[in-house]
Structure formats: structure tokens, C-alpha cells
Coordinates of N, CA and C in Angstrom, one line a residue:
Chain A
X9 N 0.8 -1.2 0.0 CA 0.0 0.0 0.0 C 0.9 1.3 0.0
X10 N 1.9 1.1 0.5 CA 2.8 2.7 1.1 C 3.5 2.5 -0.1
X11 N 4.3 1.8 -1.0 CA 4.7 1.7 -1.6 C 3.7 2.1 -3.3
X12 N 2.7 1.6 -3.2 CA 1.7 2.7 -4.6 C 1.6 3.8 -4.3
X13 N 1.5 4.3 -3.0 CA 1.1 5.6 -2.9 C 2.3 6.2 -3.6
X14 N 3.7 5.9 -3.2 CA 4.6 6.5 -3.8 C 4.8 6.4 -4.8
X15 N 4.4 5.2 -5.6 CA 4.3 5.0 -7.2 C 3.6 6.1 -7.9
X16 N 2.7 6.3 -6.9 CA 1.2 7.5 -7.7 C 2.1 8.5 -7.9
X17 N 2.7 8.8 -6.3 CA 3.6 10.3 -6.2 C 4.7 10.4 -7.7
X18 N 5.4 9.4 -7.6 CA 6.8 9.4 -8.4 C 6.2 9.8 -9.8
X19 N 5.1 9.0 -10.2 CA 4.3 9.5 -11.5 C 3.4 10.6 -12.1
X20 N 3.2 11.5 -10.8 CA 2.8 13.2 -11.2 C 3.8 13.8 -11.1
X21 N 5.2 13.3 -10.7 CA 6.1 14.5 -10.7 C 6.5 14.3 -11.7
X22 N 6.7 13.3 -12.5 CA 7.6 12.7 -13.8 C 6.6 13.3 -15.5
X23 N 7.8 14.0 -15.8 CA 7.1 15.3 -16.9 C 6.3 14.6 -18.1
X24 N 5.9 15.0 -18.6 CA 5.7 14.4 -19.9 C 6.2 14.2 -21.0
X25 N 7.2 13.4 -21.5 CA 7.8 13.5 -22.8 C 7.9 13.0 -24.3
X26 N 6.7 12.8 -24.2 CA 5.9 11.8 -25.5 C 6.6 13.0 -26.7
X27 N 6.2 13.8 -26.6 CA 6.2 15.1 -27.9 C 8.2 15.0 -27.6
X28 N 8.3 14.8 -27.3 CA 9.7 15.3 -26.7 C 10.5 14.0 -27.8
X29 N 9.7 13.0 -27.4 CA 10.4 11.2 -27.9 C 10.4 11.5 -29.2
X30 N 8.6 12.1 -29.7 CA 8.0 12.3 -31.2 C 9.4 12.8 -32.0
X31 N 9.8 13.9 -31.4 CA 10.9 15.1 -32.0 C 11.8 14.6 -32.5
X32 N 12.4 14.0 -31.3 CA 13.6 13.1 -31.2 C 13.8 12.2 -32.1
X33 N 12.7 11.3 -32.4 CA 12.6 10.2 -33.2 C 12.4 10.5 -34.9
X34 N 12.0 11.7 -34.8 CA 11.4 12.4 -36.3 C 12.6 12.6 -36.4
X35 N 13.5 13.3 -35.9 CA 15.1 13.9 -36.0 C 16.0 12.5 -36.5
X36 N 15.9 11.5 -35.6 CA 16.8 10.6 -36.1 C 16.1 9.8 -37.4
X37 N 15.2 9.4 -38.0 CA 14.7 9.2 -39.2 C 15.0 10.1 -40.2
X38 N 14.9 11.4 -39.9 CA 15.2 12.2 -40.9 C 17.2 12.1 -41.3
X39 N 17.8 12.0 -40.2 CA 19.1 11.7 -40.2 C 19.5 10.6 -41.1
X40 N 18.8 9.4 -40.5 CA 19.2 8.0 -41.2 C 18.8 8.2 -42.7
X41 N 17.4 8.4 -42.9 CA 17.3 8.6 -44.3 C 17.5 9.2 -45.2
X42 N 18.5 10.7 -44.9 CA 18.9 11.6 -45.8 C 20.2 10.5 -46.0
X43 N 21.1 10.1 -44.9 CA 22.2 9.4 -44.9 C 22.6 8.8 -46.2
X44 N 21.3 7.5 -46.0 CA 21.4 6.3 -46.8 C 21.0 7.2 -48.2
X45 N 20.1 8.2 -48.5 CA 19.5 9.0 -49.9 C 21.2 9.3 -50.2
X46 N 22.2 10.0 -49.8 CA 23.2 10.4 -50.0 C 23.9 9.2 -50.6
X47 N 24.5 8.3 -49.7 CA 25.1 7.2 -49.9 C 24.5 6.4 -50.9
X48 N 23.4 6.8 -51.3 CA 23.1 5.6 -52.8 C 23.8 7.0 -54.0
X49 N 23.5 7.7 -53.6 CA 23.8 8.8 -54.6 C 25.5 8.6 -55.3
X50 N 25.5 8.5 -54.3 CA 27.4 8.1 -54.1 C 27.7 6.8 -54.8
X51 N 27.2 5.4 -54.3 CA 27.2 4.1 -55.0 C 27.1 4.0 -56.4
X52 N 25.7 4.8 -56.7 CA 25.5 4.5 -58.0 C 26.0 5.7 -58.8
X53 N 26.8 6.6 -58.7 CA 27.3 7.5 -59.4 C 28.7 7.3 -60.4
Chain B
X18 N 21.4 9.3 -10.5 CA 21.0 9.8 -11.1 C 19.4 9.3 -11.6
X19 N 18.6 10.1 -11.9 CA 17.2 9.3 -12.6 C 17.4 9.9 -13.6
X20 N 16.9 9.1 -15.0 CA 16.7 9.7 -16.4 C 15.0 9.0 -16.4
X21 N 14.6 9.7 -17.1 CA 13.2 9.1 -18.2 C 13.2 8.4 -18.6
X22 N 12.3 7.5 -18.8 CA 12.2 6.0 -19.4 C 12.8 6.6 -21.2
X23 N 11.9 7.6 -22.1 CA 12.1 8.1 -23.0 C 13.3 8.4 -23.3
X24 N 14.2 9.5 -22.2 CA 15.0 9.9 -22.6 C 16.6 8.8 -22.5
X25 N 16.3 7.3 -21.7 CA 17.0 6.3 -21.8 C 17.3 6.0 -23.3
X26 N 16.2 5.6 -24.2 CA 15.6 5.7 -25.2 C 16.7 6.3 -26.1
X27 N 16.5 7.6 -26.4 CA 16.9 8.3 -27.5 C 18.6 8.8 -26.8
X28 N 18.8 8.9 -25.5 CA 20.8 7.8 -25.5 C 21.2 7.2 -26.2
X29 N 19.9 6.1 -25.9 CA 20.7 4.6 -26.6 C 20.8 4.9 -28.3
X30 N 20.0 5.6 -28.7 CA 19.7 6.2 -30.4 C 21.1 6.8 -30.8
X31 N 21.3 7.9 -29.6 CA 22.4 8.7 -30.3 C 23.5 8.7 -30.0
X32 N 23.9 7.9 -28.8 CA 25.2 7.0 -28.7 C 25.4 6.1 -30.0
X33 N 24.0 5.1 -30.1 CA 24.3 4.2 -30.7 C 24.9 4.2 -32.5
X34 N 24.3 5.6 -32.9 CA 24.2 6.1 -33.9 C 25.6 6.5 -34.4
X35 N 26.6 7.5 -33.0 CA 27.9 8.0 -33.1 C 28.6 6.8 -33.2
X36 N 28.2 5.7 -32.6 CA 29.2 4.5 -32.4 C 29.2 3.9 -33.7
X37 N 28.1 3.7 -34.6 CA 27.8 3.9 -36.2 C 29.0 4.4 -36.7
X38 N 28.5 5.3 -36.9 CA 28.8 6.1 -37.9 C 30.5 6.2 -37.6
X39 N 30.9 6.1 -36.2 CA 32.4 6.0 -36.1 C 33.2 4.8 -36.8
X40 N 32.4 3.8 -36.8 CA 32.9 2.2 -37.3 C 32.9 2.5 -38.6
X41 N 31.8 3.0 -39.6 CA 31.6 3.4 -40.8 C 32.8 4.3 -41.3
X42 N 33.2 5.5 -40.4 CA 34.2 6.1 -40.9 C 35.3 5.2 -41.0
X43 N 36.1 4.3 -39.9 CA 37.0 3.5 -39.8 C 36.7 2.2 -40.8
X44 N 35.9 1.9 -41.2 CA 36.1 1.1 -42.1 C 36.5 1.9 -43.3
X45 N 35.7 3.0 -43.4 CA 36.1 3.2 -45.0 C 38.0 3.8 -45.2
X46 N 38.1 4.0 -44.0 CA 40.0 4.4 -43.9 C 40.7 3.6 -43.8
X47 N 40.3 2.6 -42.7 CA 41.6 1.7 -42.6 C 41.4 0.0 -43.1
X48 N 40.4 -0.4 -43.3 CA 40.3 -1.2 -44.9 C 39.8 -1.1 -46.2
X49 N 38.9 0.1 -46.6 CA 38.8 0.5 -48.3 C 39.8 1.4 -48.5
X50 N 40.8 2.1 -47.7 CA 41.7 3.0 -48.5 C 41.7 4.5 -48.9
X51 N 39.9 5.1 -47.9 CA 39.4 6.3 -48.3 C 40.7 7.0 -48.0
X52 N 41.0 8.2 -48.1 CA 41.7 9.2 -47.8 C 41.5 10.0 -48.6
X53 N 41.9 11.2 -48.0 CA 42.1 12.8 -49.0 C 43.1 12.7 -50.3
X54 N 42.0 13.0 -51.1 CA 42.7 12.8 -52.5 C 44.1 13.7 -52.8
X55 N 44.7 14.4 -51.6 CA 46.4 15.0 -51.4 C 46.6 14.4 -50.6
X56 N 46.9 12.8 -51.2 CA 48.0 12.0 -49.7 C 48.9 12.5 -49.4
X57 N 49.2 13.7 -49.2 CA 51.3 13.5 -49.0 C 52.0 13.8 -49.9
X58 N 51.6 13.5 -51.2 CA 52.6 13.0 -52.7 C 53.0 14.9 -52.5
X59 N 54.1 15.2 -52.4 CA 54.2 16.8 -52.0 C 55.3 17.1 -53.6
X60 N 55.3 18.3 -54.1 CA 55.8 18.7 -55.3 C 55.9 20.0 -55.1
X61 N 57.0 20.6 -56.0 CA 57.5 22.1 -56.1 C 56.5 23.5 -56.4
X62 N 55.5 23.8 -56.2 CA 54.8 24.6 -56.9 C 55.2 25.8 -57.6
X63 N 56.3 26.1 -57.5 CA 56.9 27.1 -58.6 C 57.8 26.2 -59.6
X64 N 57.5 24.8 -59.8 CA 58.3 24.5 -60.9 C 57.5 23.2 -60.8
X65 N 56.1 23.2 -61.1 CA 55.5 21.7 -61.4 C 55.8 20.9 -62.6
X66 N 56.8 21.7 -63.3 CA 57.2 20.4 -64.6 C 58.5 19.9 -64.4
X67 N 58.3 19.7 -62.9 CA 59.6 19.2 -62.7 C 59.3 17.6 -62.6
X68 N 57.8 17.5 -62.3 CA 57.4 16.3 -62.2 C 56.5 15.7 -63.6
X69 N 57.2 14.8 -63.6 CA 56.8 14.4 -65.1 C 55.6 14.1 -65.5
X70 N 54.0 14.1 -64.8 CA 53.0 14.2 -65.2 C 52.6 16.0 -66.0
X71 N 53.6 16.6 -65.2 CA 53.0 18.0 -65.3 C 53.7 18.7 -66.5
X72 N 54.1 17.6 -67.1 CA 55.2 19.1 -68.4 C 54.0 18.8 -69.5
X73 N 54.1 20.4 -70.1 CA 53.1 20.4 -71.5 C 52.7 19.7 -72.0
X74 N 54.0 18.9 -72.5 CA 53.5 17.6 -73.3 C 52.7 16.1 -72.4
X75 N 52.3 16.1 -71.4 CA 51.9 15.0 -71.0 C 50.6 15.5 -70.4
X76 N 50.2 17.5 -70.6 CA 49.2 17.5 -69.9 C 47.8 16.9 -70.8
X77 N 46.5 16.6 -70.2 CA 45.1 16.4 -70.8 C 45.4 14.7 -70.6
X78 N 44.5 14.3 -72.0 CA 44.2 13.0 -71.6 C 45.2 11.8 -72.2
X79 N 45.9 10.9 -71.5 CA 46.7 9.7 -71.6 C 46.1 8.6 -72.0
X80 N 46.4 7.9 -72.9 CA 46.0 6.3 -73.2 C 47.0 5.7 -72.4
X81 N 47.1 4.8 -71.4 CA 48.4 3.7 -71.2 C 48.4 2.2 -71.0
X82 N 46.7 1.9 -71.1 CA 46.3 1.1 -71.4 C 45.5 0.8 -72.1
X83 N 44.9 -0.3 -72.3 CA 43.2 -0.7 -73.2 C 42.6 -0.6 -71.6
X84 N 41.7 0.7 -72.1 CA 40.7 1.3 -71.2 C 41.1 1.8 -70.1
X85 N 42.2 2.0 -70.2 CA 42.8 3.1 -68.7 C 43.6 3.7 -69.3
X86 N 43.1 5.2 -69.1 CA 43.5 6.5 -69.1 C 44.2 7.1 -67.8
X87 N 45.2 8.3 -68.3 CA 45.4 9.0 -67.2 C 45.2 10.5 -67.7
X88 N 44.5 11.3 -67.0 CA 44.5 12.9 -67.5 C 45.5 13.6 -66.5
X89 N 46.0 14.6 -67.0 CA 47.2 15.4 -66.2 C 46.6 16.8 -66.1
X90 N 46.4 17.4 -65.7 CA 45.8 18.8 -65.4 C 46.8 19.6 -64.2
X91 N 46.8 20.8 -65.1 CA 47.8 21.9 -64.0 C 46.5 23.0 -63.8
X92 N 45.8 23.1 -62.8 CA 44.8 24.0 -62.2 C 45.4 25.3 -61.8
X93 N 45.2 26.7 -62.3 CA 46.0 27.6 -61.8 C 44.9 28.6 -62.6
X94 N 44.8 30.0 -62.0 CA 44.3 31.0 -61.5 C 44.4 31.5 -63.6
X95 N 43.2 31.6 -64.3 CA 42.0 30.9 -63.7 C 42.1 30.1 -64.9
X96 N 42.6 29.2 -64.9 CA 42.4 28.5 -66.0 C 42.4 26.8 -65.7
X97 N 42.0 25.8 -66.4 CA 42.7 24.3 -66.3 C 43.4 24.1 -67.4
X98 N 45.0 23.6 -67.3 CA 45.4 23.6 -68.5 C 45.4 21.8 -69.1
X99 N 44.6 21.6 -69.9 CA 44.1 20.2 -70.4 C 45.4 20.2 -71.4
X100 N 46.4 20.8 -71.7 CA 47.3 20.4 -73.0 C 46.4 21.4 -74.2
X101 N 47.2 21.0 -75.4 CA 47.0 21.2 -76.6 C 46.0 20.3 -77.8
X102 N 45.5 20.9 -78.5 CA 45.6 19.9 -79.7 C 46.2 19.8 -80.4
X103 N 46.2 19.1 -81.6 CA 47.4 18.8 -83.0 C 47.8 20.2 -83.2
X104 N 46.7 21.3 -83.5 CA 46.9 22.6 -84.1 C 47.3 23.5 -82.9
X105 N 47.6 23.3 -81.6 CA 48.3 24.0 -80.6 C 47.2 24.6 -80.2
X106 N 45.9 24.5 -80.4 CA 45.3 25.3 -79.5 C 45.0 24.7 -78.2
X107 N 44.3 25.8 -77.1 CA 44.4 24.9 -75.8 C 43.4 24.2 -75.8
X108 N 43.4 22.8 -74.9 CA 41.9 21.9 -74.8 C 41.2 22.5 -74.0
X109 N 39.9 22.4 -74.1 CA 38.3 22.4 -72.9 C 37.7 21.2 -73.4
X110 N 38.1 20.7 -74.0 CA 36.7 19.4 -74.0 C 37.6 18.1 -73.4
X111 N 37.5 17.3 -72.9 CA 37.9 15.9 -73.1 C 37.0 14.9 -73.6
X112 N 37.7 13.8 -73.7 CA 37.0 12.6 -74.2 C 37.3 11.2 -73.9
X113 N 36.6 10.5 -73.4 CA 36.9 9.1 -72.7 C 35.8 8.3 -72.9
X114 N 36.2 7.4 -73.4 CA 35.5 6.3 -74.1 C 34.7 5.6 -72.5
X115 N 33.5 5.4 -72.9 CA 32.6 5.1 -71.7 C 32.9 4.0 -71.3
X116 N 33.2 3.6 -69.6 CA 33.6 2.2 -69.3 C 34.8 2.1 -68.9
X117 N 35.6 3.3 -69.3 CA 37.4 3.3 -68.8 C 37.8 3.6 -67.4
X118 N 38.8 3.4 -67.2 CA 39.5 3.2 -66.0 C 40.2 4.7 -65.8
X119 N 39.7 5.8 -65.3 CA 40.8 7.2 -65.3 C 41.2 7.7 -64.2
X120 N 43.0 7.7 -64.6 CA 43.3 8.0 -63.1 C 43.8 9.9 -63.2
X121 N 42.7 10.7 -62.0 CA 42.6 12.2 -62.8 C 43.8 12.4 -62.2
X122 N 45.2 13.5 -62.5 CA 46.0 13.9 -61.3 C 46.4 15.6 -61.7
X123 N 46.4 16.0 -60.8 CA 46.2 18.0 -60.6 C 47.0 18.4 -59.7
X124 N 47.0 19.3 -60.1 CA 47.9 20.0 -59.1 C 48.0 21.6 -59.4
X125 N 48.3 22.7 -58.5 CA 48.0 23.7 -58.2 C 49.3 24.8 -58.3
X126 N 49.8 25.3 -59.3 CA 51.2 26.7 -58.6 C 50.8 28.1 -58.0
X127 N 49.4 28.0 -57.8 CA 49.2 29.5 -57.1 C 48.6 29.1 -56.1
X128 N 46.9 28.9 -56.1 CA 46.3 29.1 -54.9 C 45.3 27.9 -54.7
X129 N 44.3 27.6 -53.7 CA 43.9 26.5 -53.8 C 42.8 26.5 -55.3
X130 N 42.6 25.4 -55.6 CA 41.2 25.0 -56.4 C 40.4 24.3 -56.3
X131 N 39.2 24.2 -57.3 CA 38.8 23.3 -56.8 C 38.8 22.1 -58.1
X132 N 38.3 20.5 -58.3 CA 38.0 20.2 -59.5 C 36.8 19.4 -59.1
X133 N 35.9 19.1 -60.0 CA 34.7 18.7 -60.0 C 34.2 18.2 -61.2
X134 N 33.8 17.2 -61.4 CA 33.2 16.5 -62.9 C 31.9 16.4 -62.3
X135 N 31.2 17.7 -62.2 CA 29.6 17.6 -61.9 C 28.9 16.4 -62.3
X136 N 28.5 16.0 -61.2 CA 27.5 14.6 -61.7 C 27.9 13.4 -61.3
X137 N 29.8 13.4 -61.2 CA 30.2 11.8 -60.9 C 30.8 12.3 -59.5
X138 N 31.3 11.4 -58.9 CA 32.0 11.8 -57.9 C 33.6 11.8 -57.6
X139 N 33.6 12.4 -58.8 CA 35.0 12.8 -59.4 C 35.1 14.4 -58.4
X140 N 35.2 14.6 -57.1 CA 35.4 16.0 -56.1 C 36.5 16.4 -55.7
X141 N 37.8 17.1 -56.1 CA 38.8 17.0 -55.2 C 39.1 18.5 -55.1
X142 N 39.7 18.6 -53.8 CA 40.1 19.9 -53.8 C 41.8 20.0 -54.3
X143 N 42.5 20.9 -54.9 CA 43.5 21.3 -55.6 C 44.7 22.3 -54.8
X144 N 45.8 21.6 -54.1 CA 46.4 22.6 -53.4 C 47.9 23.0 -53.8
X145 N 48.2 24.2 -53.7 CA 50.0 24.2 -54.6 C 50.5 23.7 -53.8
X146 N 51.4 22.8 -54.0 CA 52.6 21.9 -53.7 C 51.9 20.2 -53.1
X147 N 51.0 20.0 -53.7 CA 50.5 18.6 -53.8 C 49.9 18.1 -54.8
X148 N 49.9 17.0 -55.2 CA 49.4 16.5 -55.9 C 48.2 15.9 -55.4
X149 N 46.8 16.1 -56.4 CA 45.8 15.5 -56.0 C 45.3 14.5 -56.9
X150 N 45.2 13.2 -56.7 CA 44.9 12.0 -57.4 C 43.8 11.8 -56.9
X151 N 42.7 10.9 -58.3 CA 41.5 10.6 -58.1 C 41.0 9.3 -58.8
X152 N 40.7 8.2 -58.7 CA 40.9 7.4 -59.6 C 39.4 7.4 -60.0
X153 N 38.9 6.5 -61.3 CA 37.6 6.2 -61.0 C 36.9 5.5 -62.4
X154 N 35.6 5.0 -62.4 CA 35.6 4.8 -63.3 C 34.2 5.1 -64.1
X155 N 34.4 5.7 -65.7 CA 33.6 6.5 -65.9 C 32.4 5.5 -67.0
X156 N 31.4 5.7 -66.2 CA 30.4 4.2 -67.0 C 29.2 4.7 -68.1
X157 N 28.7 6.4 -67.2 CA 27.6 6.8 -67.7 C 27.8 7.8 -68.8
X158 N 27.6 7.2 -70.2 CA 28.4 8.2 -71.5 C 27.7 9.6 -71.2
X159 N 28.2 10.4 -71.8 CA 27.4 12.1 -71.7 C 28.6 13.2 -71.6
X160 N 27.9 14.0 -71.2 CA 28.7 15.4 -71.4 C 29.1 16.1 -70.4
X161 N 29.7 15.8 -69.2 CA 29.8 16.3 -67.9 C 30.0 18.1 -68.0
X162 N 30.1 19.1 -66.7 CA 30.9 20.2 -67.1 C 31.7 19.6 -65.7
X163 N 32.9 20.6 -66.3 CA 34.1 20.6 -65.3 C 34.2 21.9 -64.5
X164 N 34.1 21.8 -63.0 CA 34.2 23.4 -62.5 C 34.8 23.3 -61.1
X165 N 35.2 24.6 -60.9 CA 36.4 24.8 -60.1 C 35.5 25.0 -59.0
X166 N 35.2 24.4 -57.5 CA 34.4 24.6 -56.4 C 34.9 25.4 -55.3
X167 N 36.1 25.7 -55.8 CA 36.8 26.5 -54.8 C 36.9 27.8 -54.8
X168 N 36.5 28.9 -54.1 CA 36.9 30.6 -54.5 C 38.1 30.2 -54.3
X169 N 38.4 30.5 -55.8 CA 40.2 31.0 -56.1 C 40.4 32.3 -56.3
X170 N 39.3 33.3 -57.1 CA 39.7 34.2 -56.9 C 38.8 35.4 -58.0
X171 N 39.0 36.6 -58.3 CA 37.9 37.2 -59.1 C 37.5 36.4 -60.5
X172 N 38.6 35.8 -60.8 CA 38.3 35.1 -62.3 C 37.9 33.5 -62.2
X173 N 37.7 33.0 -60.8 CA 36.9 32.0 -60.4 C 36.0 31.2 -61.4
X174 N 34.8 31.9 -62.0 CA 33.4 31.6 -62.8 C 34.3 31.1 -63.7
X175 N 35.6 31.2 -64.7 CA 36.1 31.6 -66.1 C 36.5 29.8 -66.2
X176 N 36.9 29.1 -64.4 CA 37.8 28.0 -64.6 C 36.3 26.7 -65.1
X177 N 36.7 26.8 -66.1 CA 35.6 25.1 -66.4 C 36.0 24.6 -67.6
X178 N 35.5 23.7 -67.7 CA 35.8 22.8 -69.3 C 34.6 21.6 -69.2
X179 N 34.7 20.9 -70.4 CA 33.7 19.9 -70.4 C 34.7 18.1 -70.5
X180 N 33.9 17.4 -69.6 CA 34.3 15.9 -70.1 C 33.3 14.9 -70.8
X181 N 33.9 14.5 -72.0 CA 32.6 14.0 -72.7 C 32.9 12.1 -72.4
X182 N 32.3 11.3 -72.4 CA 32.3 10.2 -71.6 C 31.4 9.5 -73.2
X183 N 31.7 9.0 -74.1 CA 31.0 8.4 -75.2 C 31.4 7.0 -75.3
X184 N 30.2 6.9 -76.1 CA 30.0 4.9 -76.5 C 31.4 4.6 -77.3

């Protein structure tokens, strides 16, 4: 019992970072796939 | 320390990513051979025909094999000097049979340049007192232009010529 309650607590203080992950993850996709767009550019040139 | 479940996450991404891309670099240097097309090979820049690629007569394009060529090019402010033709005028065009083997080599007596066969990945930069080698091999026939990517200087625009790549 004492131990949820603090789970409750630990999880209203802990921020939100879904939009944060979204960014993040849009950023490294956009990284990897300009990469590899480059790198065939290169291959087949 | 506490981190975020998330932000554990996109660590492991962008560690994982630098540790990538580090192995990627190190493969392509220390077993494919990449390096900067001015290994070291160092030469006189106030007297580049001292080296036998660079005297008049050997500049432009070389036959020395069946299908391997060598071009000699002296890059200098603002011109590329490709050689002559029969009738002593100077070259801008080249010509290389599509499918050949060309090994490009340049070099610089004033200031940096650049060389570029827009479209292949023929890119090197041009510096006085080195030689820059490029090897490669030219498959897709056409009409490349050649241009200098380096500010060398007011007459910069003037440095280009064409490589023609035919059946």
C-alpha cells in the first residue's frame, strides 16, 4: 500500500515526454534517411 | 542519477548512432583506402614540370592502357590547363571512351582550387605543392561540365571545361 502511494507520487512528478520522444525520433529518421538517400547517390554515381 | 524511461531511449539512439557512424568512418580508412585525394605526394609549386606528369606535353588526356587512361591537369588562376591539340590550341573538352578506367592527377602553382566533374564523384580539392589523385571509373556516357568549387579568386566563374564520356 505505502509503496503505490509513492508510485502514484513518483508518477505526477515525472514530466511528460511523449512530444519530446516524437521530435527526437522524427530527427533521427530524418538523419538515417537523408544518410542512406546520400550514400546511394554516391554508390551509383 | 534518474533519467526518463524516453529519454534512456533516444541515448541509446544517439550514442548508438555516433558508435555507427564511427565504425563506418574507420572502415572506410583503414580497410577500403578512403583518404584525401592529397595523400602527402608533395611537389614544387613554382616549378610543377619538374614532375613528369605536369610538363606540357603530358598535360590532358593519356591512353596507357586498353581502357585506362590517365588525365594530367595543372589548375591555376583561372584557367585548367588540359594540353594542346594537333593545331596547338588549348583543350576544354575531353574525351573518354565510356567504361574506362581514369586515373585524374592536378595539381596547383598558385592558390587552392577546386576540380569537380559535376554529376560523378569525381570532387577533389586542388592545393600548390601537392598533388591530387583521383581514380575512378567513368560508366555513364554524356557530357559532364568541369568546374572549379573552390573561391580562387575574381576570375573564379572563367575556370571550367567539359568531359565527354562516349559509346
Amino acid at each position: 500500500m505505502a509503496s503505490e502511494t509513492k508510485k502514484k507520487h513518483d508518477n505526477k512528478k515525472e514530466p511528460n515526454l511523449k512530444g519530446t520522444l516524437a521530435s527526437v525520433m522524427f530527427v533521427l529518421a530524418f538523419i538515417v534517411v537523408s544518410w542512406f538517400w546520400v550514400f546511394g547517390i554516391f554508390v551509383t554515381r | 542519477m534518474h533519467l526518463h524511461k524516453y529519454e534512456k531511449i533516444w541515448l541509446v539512439f544517439g550514442i548508438g548512432s555516433l558508435i555507427l557512424f564511427m565504425v563506418i568512418l574507420g572502415y572506410g580508412a583503414f580497410w577500403k583506402g578512403t583518404h584525401p585525394q592529397s595523400h602527402g605526394q608533395i611537389i614544387d609549386p613554382n616549378n610543377v614540370e619538374a614532375y613528369d606528369a605536369f610538363k606540357p606535353e603530358n598535360l590532358g588526356v593519356t591512353k596507357v592502357d586498353e581502357g585506362r587512361y590517365v588525365v594530367n591537369i595543372v589548375a591555376s588562376a583561372f584557367n585548367y590547363d588540359f594540353g594542346v591539340d594537333d593545331e596547338g590550341n588549348a583543350l576544354k573538352h575531353l574525351r573518354i571512351p565510356k567504361g574506362s578506367n581514369v586515373l585524374f592527377q592536378i595539381t596547383s602553382p598558385d592558390v587552392v582550387h577546386g576540380f569537380n566533374v559535376a554529376g560523378t564523384n569525381v570532387n577533389m580539392m586542388v592545393e600548390p605543392g601537392y598533388v591530387s589523385k583521383m581514380e575512378t571509373v567513368l560508366d555513364t556516357p554524356g557530357e559532364y561540365t568541369i568546374v572549379c568549387n573552390e573561391y580562387c579568386g575574381v576570375g573564379h566563374h572563367l575556370m571550367f571545361g567539359t568531359l565527354e564520356v562516349y559509346e
